[in-house]
Each structure stands twice: as C-alpha cells, then as structure tokens.
Amino acid sequence: MNLPSYSPGLHKLVTLHVDDAQKLTNSKGFVAITDSILEKFNLEKVGVIVHDFDNDSFTISFCLKESHICIHTWPEYNQLTLDVYLCNYQQDNSQKVRQVMAEYITYFEGAIIKDFEINR
C-alpha cells in the first residue's frame, strides 16, 4: 500500500483575556458561534456536551469527525481556555485550525495570554 506521509494535525491551545464577561457566561452564544464556524469551515459535528456552572461559567466540548473543540471559561478572572484540534489523514488542516481559532478570538474580542501549537 502506497500511502502519503502522515501528519495527524495541529492542536492549538490559547488562553484569552476577555473584557466582556457576558460572553464568558453565555454558553448558548458559544454554541451558536461554533455552529456557524463549523458550517463556514465545512467541519462535521458528531456531538456536543454543555455544562453550565453555578457561577454561569461553562465548559463545552464539541466532538468533531475531524477531532474536537473545547472551551472552559472563568468570568471571575475574565479568562477562557480554548482548544482546537483538527486531524485528517488526507490533508493538512493546520491553516484551518489557525483560521478557526482566529474566528473565536474575534468573537470574544480576546487578548492572547498564552498561545501554543502542537504538531501531532
């Protein structure tokens, strides 16, 4: 079998400072923006889990055919952590990962505190 070389994908993790704490307590808003991002970038949702905490922070995990998107918010610190990983044995999705993350940074009007990229 003659397969192309395989690179599982790019895993991007950021911590953002967000001035608008309402975006850090609006899990429905995050689900809506994620659904539009998935459509824009032709990504396939397999499932989603949403957990709203007592202080209105949230944790959400989108399971994708291509891997996952996860967020955890801390409105009391005006921060969030966001994790985007897309893998595909047929193409390099690195640029798509960066574009998806840029969409979220724009949505949250976030300032990057930490930014990591892991080539898997």
Tab-separated table of C-alpha atoms in Angstrom:
chain	number	residue	atom	x	y	z
A	1	MET	CA	0.000	0.000	0.000
A	2	ASN	CA	1.474	3.359	-1.034
A	3	LEU	CA	0.178	5.939	1.469
A	4	PRO	CA	1.267	9.588	1.655
A	5	SER	CA	3.312	10.599	4.695
A	6	TYR	CA	1.037	11.106	7.675
A	7	SER	CA	0.890	14.099	9.995
A	8	PRO	CA	-2.068	13.794	12.385
A	9	GLY	CA	-2.714	17.524	12.582
A	10	LEU	CA	-2.323	20.728	14.514
A	11	HIS	CA	-3.533	21.159	18.094
A	12	LYS	CA	-3.860	24.837	19.066
A	13	LEU	CA	-4.459	25.934	22.654
A	14	VAL	CA	-4.987	29.508	23.791
A	15	THR	CA	-5.779	31.351	26.987
A	16	LEU	CA	-7.587	34.633	26.361
A	17	HIS	CA	-8.381	37.689	28.428
A	18	VAL	CA	-11.933	38.828	27.611
A	19	ASP	CA	-13.225	42.216	28.776
A	20	ASP	CA	-16.888	41.366	28.071
A	21	ALA	CA	-17.581	38.868	30.861
A	22	GLN	CA	-21.094	38.292	29.477
A	23	LYS	CA	-19.520	36.311	26.624
A	24	LEU	CA	-17.881	34.119	29.260
A	25	THR	CA	-21.273	33.261	30.770
A	26	ASN	CA	-23.246	32.839	27.534
A	27	SER	CA	-22.886	29.169	26.650
A	28	LYS	CA	-25.708	29.433	24.105
A	29	GLY	CA	-23.786	32.181	22.315
A	30	PHE	CA	-20.690	29.981	22.160
A	31	VAL	CA	-22.692	27.062	20.764
A	32	ALA	CA	-24.232	29.354	18.127
A	33	ILE	CA	-20.883	30.835	17.018
A	34	THR	CA	-19.347	27.360	16.934
A	35	ASP	CA	-22.169	26.034	14.766
A	36	SER	CA	-21.572	28.891	12.306
A	37	ILE	CA	-17.792	28.281	12.356
A	38	LEU	CA	-18.324	24.572	11.699
A	39	GLU	CA	-20.511	25.404	8.726
A	40	LYS	CA	-18.085	28.033	7.387
A	41	PHE	CA	-15.119	25.638	7.514
A	42	ASN	CA	-17.066	22.534	6.470
A	43	LEU	CA	-16.420	20.655	9.724
A	44	GLU	CA	-18.723	17.875	10.894
A	45	LYS	CA	-20.155	17.855	14.427
A	46	VAL	CA	-20.527	14.385	15.958
A	47	GLY	CA	-21.804	15.571	19.342
A	48	VAL	CA	-21.697	18.368	21.885
A	49	ILE	CA	-21.693	18.469	25.685
A	50	VAL	CA	-22.517	21.694	27.532
A	51	HIS	CA	-22.064	22.169	31.262
A	52	ASP	CA	-23.090	25.462	32.890
A	53	PHE	CA	-21.687	26.040	36.364
A	54	ASP	CA	-23.405	27.800	39.290
A	55	ASN	CA	-21.404	30.988	38.651
A	56	ASP	CA	-22.571	30.926	34.990
A	57	SER	CA	-19.161	29.907	33.667
A	58	PHE	CA	-19.259	27.000	31.254
A	59	THR	CA	-17.379	24.070	29.806
A	60	ILE	CA	-18.289	22.887	26.337
A	61	SER	CA	-16.851	20.122	24.229
A	62	PHE	CA	-17.652	19.666	20.553
A	63	CYS	CA	-16.705	16.247	19.255
A	64	LEU	CA	-15.984	16.537	15.538
A	65	LYS	CA	-15.423	13.988	12.825
A	66	GLU	CA	-12.067	15.780	12.460
A	67	SER	CA	-11.397	15.772	16.266
A	68	HIS	CA	-12.598	18.431	18.774
A	69	ILE	CA	-13.121	21.974	20.040
A	70	CYS	CA	-13.247	22.556	23.821
A	71	ILE	CA	-13.676	25.674	25.956
A	72	HIS	CA	-13.572	26.453	29.676
A	73	THR	CA	-14.498	29.925	30.938
A	74	TRP	CA	-13.621	31.820	34.113
A	75	PRO	CA	-15.702	35.035	34.137
A	76	GLU	CA	-14.421	35.946	37.607
A	77	TYR	CA	-10.942	36.265	36.016
A	78	ASN	CA	-12.122	37.485	32.579
A	79	GLN	CA	-10.423	34.471	31.032
A	80	LEU	CA	-11.041	31.377	28.964
A	81	THR	CA	-9.056	28.476	27.638
A	82	LEU	CA	-9.820	27.184	24.174
A	83	ASP	CA	-8.573	24.042	22.490
A	84	VAL	CA	-8.931	23.349	18.736
A	85	TYR	CA	-7.585	20.164	17.178
A	86	LEU	CA	-8.301	19.081	13.621
A	87	CYS	CA	-6.757	15.996	12.114
A	88	ASN	CA	-7.180	14.472	8.700
A	89	TYR	CA	-5.038	11.821	7.047
A	90	GLN	CA	-5.868	13.174	3.567
A	91	GLN	CA	-4.862	16.818	4.019
A	92	ASP	CA	-3.019	19.251	6.264
A	93	ASN	CA	-5.572	21.202	8.331
A	94	SER	CA	-3.036	23.433	10.099
A	95	GLN	CA	-4.176	26.622	8.402
A	96	LYS	CA	-7.812	25.757	9.064
A	97	VAL	CA	-7.041	25.339	12.786
A	98	ARG	CA	-5.469	28.803	12.849
A	99	GLN	CA	-8.432	30.301	10.989
A	100	VAL	CA	-10.949	28.677	13.345
A	101	MET	CA	-9.039	29.998	16.355
A	102	ALA	CA	-8.917	33.473	14.787
A	103	GLU	CA	-12.725	33.381	14.442
A	104	TYR	CA	-13.058	32.691	18.172
A	105	ILE	CA	-10.555	35.391	19.133
A	106	THR	CA	-12.584	37.852	17.054
A	107	TYR	CA	-15.874	36.681	18.618
A	108	PHE	CA	-14.559	37.120	22.160
A	109	GLU	CA	-12.552	40.243	21.286
A	110	GLY	CA	-9.893	38.443	23.273
A	111	ALA	CA	-6.336	39.349	24.096
A	112	ILE	CA	-3.996	36.369	23.926
A	113	ILE	CA	-2.375	35.462	27.245
A	114	LYS	CA	-0.950	32.100	26.123
A	115	ASP	CA	-0.775	30.556	22.661
A	116	PHE	CA	0.524	27.050	21.998
A	117	GLU	CA	0.673	24.991	18.839
A	118	ILE	CA	1.402	21.300	18.967
A	119	ASN	CA	2.076	19.402	15.751
A	120	ARG	CA	0.804	15.915	16.416
